[in-house]
mmCIF file with all atom_site columns, C-alpha atoms in Angstrom:
data_model
loop_
_atom_site.group_PDB
_atom_site.id
_atom_site.type_symbol
_atom_site.label_atom_id
_atom_site.label_alt_id
_atom_site.label_comp_id
_atom_site.label_asym_id
_atom_site.label_entity_id
_atom_site.label_seq_id
_atom_site.pdbx_PDB_ins_code
_atom_site.Cartn_x
_atom_site.Cartn_y
_atom_site.Cartn_z
_atom_site.occupancy
_atom_site.B_iso_or_equiv
_atom_site.pdbx_formal_charge
_atom_site.auth_seq_id
_atom_site.auth_comp_id
_atom_site.auth_asym_id
_atom_site.auth_atom_id
_atom_site.pdbx_PDB_model_num
ATOM 1   C CA . MET U 1 1   ? 7.138  -7.300 -8.868  1.00 0.00 ? 919  MET U CA 1
ATOM 2   C CA . VAL U 1 2   ? 6.545  -3.603 -9.631  1.00 0.00 ? 920  VAL U CA 1
ATOM 3   C CA . GLU U 1 3   ? 3.214  -3.687 -7.786  1.00 0.00 ? 921  GLU U CA 1
ATOM 4   C CA . LEU U 1 4   ? 5.092  -4.727 -4.642  1.00 0.00 ? 922  LEU U CA 1
ATOM 5   C CA . LEU U 1 5   ? 7.717  -1.971 -4.909  1.00 0.00 ? 923  LEU U CA 1
ATOM 6   C CA . VAL U 1 6   ? 5.434  0.992  -5.647  1.00 0.00 ? 924  VAL U CA 1
ATOM 7   C CA . PRO U 1 7   ? 3.882  1.242  -2.146  1.00 0.00 ? 925  PRO U CA 1
ATOM 8   C CA . LEU U 1 8   ? 7.359  1.118  -0.583  1.00 0.00 ? 926  LEU U CA 1
ATOM 9   C CA . HIS U 1 9   ? 8.428  4.400  -2.173  1.00 0.00 ? 927  HIS U CA 1
ATOM 10  C CA . GLY U 1 10  ? 5.768  6.751  -0.857  1.00 0.00 ? 928  GLY U CA 1
ATOM 11  C CA . ILE U 1 11  ? 3.929  7.093  -4.146  1.00 0.00 ? 929  ILE U CA 1
ATOM 12  C CA . GLY U 1 12  ? 0.564  6.434  -2.519  1.00 0.00 ? 930  GLY U CA 1
ATOM 13  C CA . GLY U 1 13  ? -1.328 9.084  -0.587  1.00 0.00 ? 931  GLY U CA 1
ATOM 14  C CA . ARG U 1 14  ? -0.945 9.852  3.103   1.00 0.00 ? 932  ARG U CA 1
ATOM 15  C CA . GLY U 1 15  ? -4.067 7.789  3.793   1.00 0.00 ? 933  GLY U CA 1
ATOM 16  C CA . ASP U 1 16  ? -2.034 4.718  2.882   1.00 0.00 ? 934  ASP U CA 1
ATOM 17  C CA . LEU U 1 17  ? 0.331  5.161  5.828   1.00 0.00 ? 935  LEU U CA 1
ATOM 18  C CA . PRO U 1 18  ? 0.298  2.334  8.378   1.00 0.00 ? 936  PRO U CA 1
ATOM 19  C CA . VAL U 1 19  ? 0.602  4.872  11.241  1.00 0.00 ? 937  VAL U CA 1
ATOM 20  C CA . PRO U 1 20  ? -1.618 7.798  12.242  1.00 0.00 ? 938  PRO U CA 1
ATOM 21  C CA . LEU U 1 21  ? -0.914 11.052 10.401  1.00 0.00 ? 939  LEU U CA 1
ATOM 22  C CA . TRP U 1 22  ? 0.113  12.930 13.575  1.00 0.00 ? 940  TRP U CA 1
ATOM 23  C CA . LEU U 1 23  ? 2.723  10.261 14.329  1.00 0.00 ? 941  LEU U CA 1
ATOM 24  C CA . ALA U 1 24  ? 4.118  10.446 10.793  1.00 0.00 ? 942  ALA U CA 1
ATOM 25  C CA . ILE U 1 25  ? 4.401  14.260 10.990  1.00 0.00 ? 943  ILE U CA 1
ATOM 26  C CA . TYR U 1 26  ? 6.042  14.240 14.440  1.00 0.00 ? 944  TYR U CA 1
ATOM 27  C CA . SER U 1 27  ? 8.421  11.479 13.357  1.00 0.00 ? 945  SER U CA 1
ATOM 28  C CA . ALA U 1 28  ? 9.426  13.351 10.224  1.00 0.00 ? 946  ALA U CA 1
ATOM 29  C CA . GLY U 1 29  ? 10.062 16.523 12.238  1.00 0.00 ? 947  GLY U CA 1
ATOM 30  C CA . ALA U 1 30  ? 12.095 14.610 14.805  1.00 0.00 ? 948  ALA U CA 1
ATOM 31  C CA . ALA U 1 31  ? 14.146 12.926 12.069  1.00 0.00 ? 949  ALA U CA 1
ATOM 32  C CA . VAL U 1 32  ? 14.999 16.286 10.518  1.00 0.00 ? 950  VAL U CA 1
ATOM 33  C CA . ALA U 1 33  ? 15.843 17.855 13.901  1.00 0.00 ? 951  ALA U CA 1
ATOM 34  C CA . VAL U 1 34  ? 18.032 14.921 14.981  1.00 0.00 ? 952  VAL U CA 1
ATOM 35  C CA . SER U 1 35  ? 19.862 14.825 11.646  1.00 0.00 ? 953  SER U CA 1
ATOM 36  C CA . PHE U 1 36  ? 20.644 18.559 11.757  1.00 0.00 ? 954  PHE U CA 1
ATOM 37  C CA . PHE U 1 37  ? 21.740 18.313 15.387  1.00 0.00 ? 955  PHE U CA 1
ATOM 38  C CA . ALA U 1 38  ? 24.023 15.381 14.565  1.00 0.00 ? 956  ALA U CA 1
ATOM 39  C CA . LEU U 1 39  ? 25.442 17.224 11.577  1.00 0.00 ? 957  LEU U CA 1
ATOM 40  C CA . ALA U 1 40  ? 26.166 20.332 13.667  1.00 0.00 ? 958  ALA U CA 1
ATOM 41  C CA . ALA U 1 41  ? 27.610 18.331 16.557  1.00 0.00 ? 959  ALA U CA 1
ATOM 42  C CA . PHE U 1 42  ? 29.832 15.911 14.665  1.00 0.00 ? 960  PHE U CA 1
ATOM 43  C CA . TRP U 1 43  ? 30.880 17.819 11.541  1.00 0.00 ? 961  TRP U CA 1
ATOM 44  C CA . THR U 1 44  ? 33.063 20.466 13.160  1.00 0.00 ? 962  THR U CA 1
ATOM 45  C CA . ARG U 1 45  ? 35.639 20.917 10.394  1.00 0.00 ? 963  ARG U CA 1
ATOM 46  C CA . PRO U 1 46  ? 35.537 20.753 6.592   1.00 0.00 ? 964  PRO U CA 1
ATOM 47  C CA . ARG U 1 47  ? 35.887 17.215 5.303   1.00 0.00 ? 965  ARG U CA 1
ATOM 48  C CA . PHE U 1 48  ? 36.003 17.852 1.578   1.00 0.00 ? 966  PHE U CA 1
ATOM 49  C CA . GLY U 1 49  ? 39.089 19.301 -0.026  1.00 0.00 ? 967  GLY U CA 1
ATOM 50  C CA . VAL U 1 50  ? 39.085 21.951 -2.688  1.00 0.00 ? 968  VAL U CA 1
ATOM 51  C CA . ALA U 1 51  ? 38.718 20.400 -6.113  1.00 0.00 ? 969  ALA U CA 1
ATOM 52  C CA . PRO U 1 52  ? 41.770 20.931 -8.309  1.00 0.00 ? 970  PRO U CA 1
ATOM 53  C CA . GLY U 1 53  ? 41.308 22.973 -11.414 1.00 0.00 ? 971  GLY U CA 1
ATOM 54  C CA . ARG U 1 54  ? 41.932 26.381 -12.843 1.00 0.00 ? 972  ARG U CA 1
ATOM 55  C CA . PRO U 1 55  ? 39.638 29.380 -12.510 1.00 0.00 ? 973  PRO U CA 1
ATOM 56  C CA . LEU U 1 56  ? 37.797 30.662 -15.541 1.00 0.00 ? 974  LEU U CA 1
ATOM 57  C CA . ALA U 1 57  ? 38.827 34.317 -15.391 1.00 0.00 ? 975  ALA U CA 1
ATOM 58  C CA . VAL U 1 58  ? 36.478 35.671 -18.076 1.00 0.00 ? 976  VAL U CA 1
ATOM 59  C CA . LEU U 1 59  ? 33.454 33.801 -16.740 1.00 0.00 ? 977  LEU U CA 1
ATOM 60  C CA . THR U 1 60  ? 34.304 34.897 -13.195 1.00 0.00 ? 978  THR U CA 1
ATOM 61  C CA . LEU U 1 61  ? 34.400 38.542 -14.287 1.00 0.00 ? 979  LEU U CA 1
ATOM 62  C CA . VAL U 1 62  ? 30.984 38.218 -15.920 1.00 0.00 ? 980  VAL U CA 1
ATOM 63  C CA . VAL U 1 63  ? 29.328 36.286 -13.104 1.00 0.00 ? 981  VAL U CA 1
ATOM 64  C CA . ASP U 1 64  ? 30.786 38.476 -10.354 1.00 0.00 ? 982  ASP U CA 1
ATOM 65  C CA . ALA U 1 65  ? 29.740 41.715 -12.051 1.00 0.00 ? 983  ALA U CA 1
ATOM 66  C CA . ARG U 1 66  ? 27.580 43.948 -9.882  1.00 0.00 ? 984  ARG U CA 1
ATOM 67  C CA . ALA U 1 67  ? 24.764 44.017 -12.462 1.00 0.00 ? 985  ALA U CA 1
ATOM 68  C CA . VAL U 1 68  ? 24.583 40.220 -12.645 1.00 0.00 ? 986  VAL U CA 1
ATOM 69  C CA . ARG U 1 69  ? 24.630 39.849 -8.854  1.00 0.00 ? 987  ARG U CA 1
ATOM 70  C CA . SER U 1 70  ? 21.959 42.537 -8.432  1.00 0.00 ? 988  SER U CA 1
ATOM 71  C CA . SER U 1 71  ? 19.724 40.964 -11.074 1.00 0.00 ? 989  SER U CA 1
ATOM 72  C CA . ILE U 1 72  ? 20.011 37.534 -9.407  1.00 0.00 ? 990  ILE U CA 1
ATOM 73  C CA . LYS U 1 73  ? 19.111 39.067 -6.028  1.00 0.00 ? 991  LYS U CA 1
ATOM 74  C CA . LEU U 1 74  ? 16.193 40.959 -7.561  1.00 0.00 ? 992  LEU U CA 1
ATOM 75  C CA . ALA U 1 75  ? 14.982 37.782 -9.304  1.00 0.00 ? 993  ALA U CA 1
ATOM 76  C CA . GLY U 1 76  ? 15.023 35.955 -5.943  1.00 0.00 ? 994  GLY U CA 1
ATOM 77  C CA . VAL U 1 77  ? 12.956 38.662 -4.227  1.00 0.00 ? 995  VAL U CA 1
ATOM 78  C CA . VAL U 1 78  ? 10.502 38.829 -7.153  1.00 0.00 ? 996  VAL U CA 1
ATOM 79  C CA . ALA U 1 79  ? 10.151 35.026 -7.158  1.00 0.00 ? 997  ALA U CA 1
ATOM 80  C CA . LEU U 1 80  ? 9.402  35.075 -3.411  1.00 0.00 ? 998  LEU U CA 1
ATOM 81  C CA . ALA U 1 81  ? 6.829  37.857 -3.870  1.00 0.00 ? 999  ALA U CA 1
ATOM 82  C CA . VAL U 1 82  ? 5.105  36.026 -6.729  1.00 0.00 ? 1000 VAL U CA 1
ATOM 83  C CA . MET U 1 83  ? 5.078  32.744 -4.813  1.00 0.00 ? 1001 MET U CA 1
ATOM 84  C CA . LEU U 1 84  ? 3.705  34.376 -1.642  1.00 0.00 ? 1002 LEU U CA 1
ATOM 85  C CA . GLY U 1 85  ? 1.101  36.223 -3.707  1.00 0.00 ? 1003 GLY U CA 1
ATOM 86  C CA . ALA U 1 86  ? -0.006 32.956 -5.292  1.00 0.00 ? 1004 ALA U CA 1
ATOM 87  C CA . ALA U 1 87  ? -0.021 31.232 -1.902  1.00 0.00 ? 1005 ALA U CA 1
ATOM 88  C CA . TRP U 1 88  ? -2.071 33.939 -0.183  1.00 0.00 ? 1006 TRP U CA 1
ATOM 89  C CA . CYS U 1 89  ? -4.384 34.989 -2.996  1.00 0.00 ? 1007 CYS U CA 1
ATOM 90  C CA . GLY U 1 90  ? -4.701 31.647 -4.770  1.00 0.00 ? 1008 GLY U CA 1
ATOM 91  C CA . SER U 1 91  ? -6.902 28.697 -4.075  1.00 0.00 ? 1009 SER U CA 1
ATOM 92  C CA . SER U 1 92  ? -6.707 26.975 -0.700  1.00 0.00 ? 1010 SER U CA 1
ATOM 93  C CA . SER U 1 93  ? -6.508 23.639 -2.489  1.00 0.00 ? 1011 SER U CA 1
ATOM 94  C CA . PRO U 1 94  ? -2.893 22.550 -3.084  1.00 0.00 ? 1012 PRO U CA 1
ATOM 95  C CA . ALA U 1 95  ? -4.002 20.911 -6.325  1.00 0.00 ? 1013 ALA U CA 1
ATOM 96  C CA . LEU U 1 96  ? -5.228 24.255 -7.707  1.00 0.00 ? 1014 LEU U CA 1
ATOM 97  C CA . ASN U 1 97  ? -2.658 26.610 -6.153  1.00 0.00 ? 1015 ASN U CA 1
ATOM 98  C CA . PRO U 1 98  ? 0.669  26.727 -8.008  1.00 0.00 ? 1016 PRO U CA 1
ATOM 99  C CA . ALA U 1 99  ? 2.732  27.991 -5.026  1.00 0.00 ? 1017 ALA U CA 1
ATOM 100 C CA . PRO U 1 100 ? 3.661  24.576 -3.522  1.00 0.00 ? 1018 PRO U CA 1
ATOM 101 C CA . THR U 1 101 ? 4.658  23.260 -6.944  1.00 0.00 ? 1019 THR U CA 1
ATOM 102 C CA . TRP U 1 102 ? 6.704  26.401 -7.684  1.00 0.00 ? 1020 TRP U CA 1
ATOM 103 C CA . LEU U 1 103 ? 8.518  26.061 -4.375  1.00 0.00 ? 1021 LEU U CA 1
ATOM 104 C CA . PHE U 1 104 ? 9.257  22.387 -4.969  1.00 0.00 ? 1022 PHE U CA 1
ATOM 105 C CA . VAL U 1 105 ? 10.424 22.967 -8.547  1.00 0.00 ? 1023 VAL U CA 1
ATOM 106 C CA . TRP U 1 106 ? 12.464 26.051 -7.599  1.00 0.00 ? 1024 TRP U CA 1
ATOM 107 C CA . ILE U 1 107 ? 14.366 24.218 -4.870  1.00 0.00 ? 1025 ILE U CA 1
ATOM 108 C CA . TRP U 1 108 ? 14.787 20.725 -6.290  1.00 0.00 ? 1026 TRP U CA 1
ATOM 109 C CA . VAL U 1 109 ? 14.816 21.322 -10.022 1.00 0.00 ? 1027 VAL U CA 1
ATOM 110 C CA . GLY U 1 110 ? 16.234 24.852 -10.057 1.00 0.00 ? 1028 GLY U CA 1
ATOM 111 C CA . ILE U 1 111 ? 18.626 25.597 -7.219  1.00 0.00 ? 1029 ILE U CA 1
ATOM 112 C CA . ILE U 1 112 ? 20.358 22.231 -6.867  1.00 0.00 ? 1030 ILE U CA 1
ATOM 113 C CA . PRO U 1 113 ? 21.317 21.772 -10.546 1.00 0.00 ? 1031 PRO U CA 1
ATOM 114 C CA . LEU U 1 114 ? 22.289 25.453 -10.836 1.00 0.00 ? 1032 LEU U CA 1
ATOM 115 C CA . SER U 1 115 ? 24.459 25.147 -7.725  1.00 0.00 ? 1033 SER U CA 1
ATOM 116 C CA . LEU U 1 116 ? 26.118 22.027 -9.106  1.00 0.00 ? 1034 LEU U CA 1
ATOM 117 C CA . LEU U 1 117 ? 26.901 23.819 -12.361 1.00 0.00 ? 1035 LEU U CA 1
ATOM 118 C CA . PHE U 1 118 ? 27.684 27.379 -11.203 1.00 0.00 ? 1036 PHE U CA 1
ATOM 119 C CA . GLY U 1 119 ? 28.494 27.160 -7.502  1.00 0.00 ? 1037 GLY U CA 1
ATOM 120 C CA . PRO U 1 120 ? 26.564 28.625 -4.566  1.00 0.00 ? 1038 PRO U CA 1
ATOM 121 C CA . VAL U 1 121 ? 23.754 30.294 -6.520  1.00 0.00 ? 1039 VAL U CA 1
ATOM 122 C CA . TRP U 1 122 ? 21.429 30.221 -3.509  1.00 0.00 ? 1040 TRP U CA 1
ATOM 123 C CA . ARG U 1 123 ? 23.754 32.573 -1.635  1.00 0.00 ? 1041 ARG U CA 1
ATOM 124 C CA . LEU U 1 124 ? 22.849 35.260 -4.173  1.00 0.00 ? 1042 LEU U CA 1
ATOM 125 C CA . ALA U 1 125 ? 19.278 34.251 -5.033  1.00 0.00 ? 1043 ALA U CA 1
ATOM 126 C CA . ASN U 1 126 ? 18.170 33.810 -1.400  1.00 0.00 ? 1044 ASN U CA 1
ATOM 127 C CA . PRO U 1 127 ? 15.464 36.472 -0.985  1.00 0.00 ? 1045 PRO U CA 1
ATOM 128 C CA . PHE U 1 128 ? 15.651 36.378 2.811   1.00 0.00 ? 1046 PHE U CA 1
ATOM 129 C CA . ARG U 1 129 ? 19.364 37.212 2.731   1.00 0.00 ? 1047 ARG U CA 1
ATOM 130 C CA . THR U 1 130 ? 18.688 40.069 0.289   1.00 0.00 ? 1048 THR U CA 1
ATOM 131 C CA . ILE U 1 131 ? 15.872 41.496 2.421   1.00 0.00 ? 1049 ILE U CA 1
ATOM 132 C CA . ALA U 1 132 ? 17.977 41.190 5.592   1.00 0.00 ? 1050 ALA U CA 1
ATOM 133 C CA . ALA U 1 133 ? 20.888 42.994 3.893   1.00 0.00 ? 1051 ALA U CA 1
ATOM 134 C CA . ALA U 1 134 ? 18.562 45.789 2.780   1.00 0.00 ? 1052 ALA U CA 1
ATOM 135 C CA . ILE U 1 135 ? 17.158 46.168 6.297   1.00 0.00 ? 1053 ILE U CA 1
ATOM 136 C CA . ARG U 1 136 ? 20.667 46.132 7.758   1.00 0.00 ? 1054 ARG U CA 1
ATOM 137 C CA . SER U 1 137 ? 21.813 48.779 5.280   1.00 0.00 ? 1055 SER U CA 1
ATOM 138 C CA . VAL U 1 138 ? 18.882 51.066 6.078   1.00 0.00 ? 1056 VAL U CA 1
ATOM 139 C CA . ALA U 1 139 ? 19.294 50.495 9.828   1.00 0.00 ? 1057 ALA U CA 1
ATOM 140 C CA . PHE U 1 140 ? 23.033 51.310 9.724   1.00 0.00 ? 1058 PHE U CA 1
ATOM 141 C CA . ARG U 1 141 ? 22.361 54.419 7.644   1.00 0.00 ? 1059 ARG U CA 1
ATOM 142 C CA . THR U 1 142 ? 19.738 55.541 10.166  1.00 0.00 ? 1060 THR U CA 1
ATOM 143 C CA . LEU U 1 143 ? 22.055 54.854 13.100  1.00 0.00 ? 1061 LEU U CA 1
ATOM 144 C CA . ALA U 1 144 ? 24.866 56.773 11.397  1.00 0.00 ? 1062 ALA U CA 1
ATOM 145 C CA . LEU U 1 145 ? 22.591 59.787 11.022  1.00 0.00 ? 1063 LEU U CA 1
ATOM 146 C CA . ARG U 1 146 ? 21.609 59.565 14.683  1.00 0.00 ? 1064 ARG U CA 1
ATOM 147 C CA . ARG U 1 147 ? 25.240 59.271 15.789  1.00 0.00 ? 1065 ARG U CA 1
ATOM 148 C CA . ARG U 1 148 ? 26.047 62.565 14.103  1.00 0.00 ? 1066 ARG U CA 1
ATOM 149 C CA . LYS U 1 149 ? 23.469 64.266 16.316  1.00 0.00 ? 1067 LYS U CA 1
ATOM 150 C CA . LEU U 1 150 ? 24.989 62.827 19.514  1.00 0.00 ? 1068 LEU U CA 1
ATOM 151 C CA . ARG U 1 151 ? 27.772 64.678 21.302  1.00 0.00 ? 1069 ARG U CA 1
ATOM 152 C CA . PRO U 1 152 ? 31.214 63.060 21.368  1.00 0.00 ? 1070 PRO U CA 1
ATOM 153 C CA . ALA U 1 153 ? 32.093 61.039 24.450  1.00 0.00 ? 1071 ALA U CA 1
ATOM 154 C CA . ALA U 1 154 ? 33.841 62.972 27.194  1.00 0.00 ? 1072 ALA U CA 1
ATOM 155 C CA . ASN U 1 155 ? 36.865 61.558 29.007  1.00 0.00 ? 1073 ASN U CA 1
ATOM 156 C CA . GLY U 1 156 ? 35.885 58.575 31.109  1.00 0.00 ? 1074 GLY U CA 1
ATOM 157 C CA . GLU U 1 157 ? 32.499 58.104 29.394  1.00 0.00 ? 1075 GLU U CA 1
ATOM 158 C CA . SER U 1 158 ? 31.799 55.013 27.367  1.00 0.00 ? 1076 SER U CA 1
ATOM 159 C CA . SER U 1 159 ? 29.913 55.089 24.098  1.00 0.00 ? 1077 SER U CA 1
ATOM 160 C CA . HIS U 1 160 ? 27.039 53.215 25.797  1.00 0.00 ? 1078 HIS U CA 1
ATOM 161 C CA . GLN U 1 161 ? 26.569 56.121 28.190  1.00 0.00 ? 1079 GLN U CA 1
ATOM 162 C CA . VAL U 1 162 ? 26.507 58.603 25.339  1.00 0.00 ? 1080 VAL U CA 1
ATOM 163 C CA . VAL U 1 163 ? 24.032 56.522 23.303  1.00 0.00 ? 1081 VAL U CA 1
ATOM 164 C CA . SER U 1 164 ? 21.718 55.941 26.256  1.00 0.00 ? 1082 SER U CA 1
ATOM 165 C CA . GLY U 1 165 ? 21.915 59.617 27.164  1.00 0.00 ? 1083 GLY U CA 1
ATOM 166 C CA . GLY U 1 166 ? 21.097 60.614 23.588  1.00 0.00 ? 1084 GLY U CA 1
ATOM 167 C CA . GLY U 1 167 ? 18.238 58.143 23.460  1.00 0.00 ? 1085 GLY U CA 1
ATOM 168 C CA . SER U 1 168 ? 16.757 59.417 26.728  1.00 0.00 ? 1086 SER U CA 1
ATOM 169 C CA . SER U 1 169 ? 17.006 63.033 25.606  1.00 0.00 ? 1087 SER U CA 1
ATOM 170 C CA . GLU U 1 170 ? 15.201 62.126 22.364  1.00 0.00 ? 1088 GLU U CA 1
ATOM 171 C CA . ALA U 1 171 ? 12.512 60.363 24.396  1.00 0.00 ? 1089 ALA U CA 1
ATOM 172 C CA . VAL U 1 172 ? 12.062 63.482 26.559  1.00 0.00 ? 1090 VAL U CA 1
ATOM 173 C CA . GLU U 1 173 ? 11.862 65.719 23.494  1.00 0.00 ? 1091 GLU U CA 1
ATOM 174 C CA . VAL U 1 174 ? 9.347  63.461 21.732  1.00 0.00 ? 1092 VAL U CA 1
ATOM 175 C CA . GLY U 1 175 ? 7.364  63.060 24.958  1.00 0.00 ? 1093 GLY U CA 1
ATOM 176 C CA . GLY U 1 176 ? 7.279  66.830 25.419  1.00 0.00 ? 1094 GLY U CA 1
ATOM 177 C CA . GLU U 1 177 ? 6.069  67.344 21.868  1.00 0.00 ? 1095 GLU U CA 1
ATOM 178 C CA . LEU U 1 178 ? 3.395  64.705 22.305  1.00 0.00 ? 1096 LEU U CA 1
ATOM 179 C CA . SER U 1 179 ? 2.205  66.252 25.539  1.00 0.00 ? 1097 SER U CA 1
ATOM 180 C CA . ARG U 1 180 ? 1.841  69.630 23.800  1.00 0.00 ? 1098 ARG U CA 1
ATOM 181 C CA . GLU U 1 181 ? -0.283 67.996 21.120  1.00 0.00 ? 1099 GLU U CA 1
ATOM 182 C CA . VAL U 1 182 ? -2.459 65.994 23.502  1.00 0.00 ? 1100 VAL U CA 1
ATOM 183 C CA . VAL U 1 183 ? -2.952 68.455 26.341  1.00 0.00 ? 1101 VAL U CA 1
ATOM 184 C CA . PRO U 1 184 ? -4.661 71.685 25.262  1.00 0.00 ? 1102 PRO U CA 1
ATOM 185 C CA . GLY U 1 185 ? -2.560 74.644 26.268  1.00 0.00 ? 1103 GLY U CA 1
ATOM 186 C CA . GLY U 1 186 ? 0.377  72.373 27.258  1.00 0.00 ? 1104 GLY U CA 1
ATOM 187 C CA . GLY U 1 187 ? 3.692  73.987 26.894  1.00 0.00 ? 1105 GLY U CA 1
#
């Protein structure tokens, strides 16, 4: 009986598939796309209520501490860097490269049980969210410094006119400096 059930659960290799590999890959991609589309289209409001219970105040203070949150974010970025380093610099054989196994274990054996026990851990450990927040922070800081250099908007002028005017004047200044460097005797 077991010999009959084993091939039905995908334990064999991809060479055991009764369809061509390209068809299996396209079908799997279509199944994922259709399921996400259906979920987005038909699940428009929350369907699960908040579970009753009482908050754990001491644990919440510890978990929500800035140091704990920062260390979780840093651990996510370090884990991504190590995994990408292993993927790029390691063997091209999936059997010898640990990156695919790390990714599988991290998502299915790490994140899901941790999220069940401690809540949305992935929201903090997501390295892409951390990197995007860092880029956004640097970009806003840079824009704030540039805004200080711009003149305030006059009556009847929108902020878009002031920003575009400031940007064009910077382009003229940079262009003028470049032309002085490129053209001998330019001034």
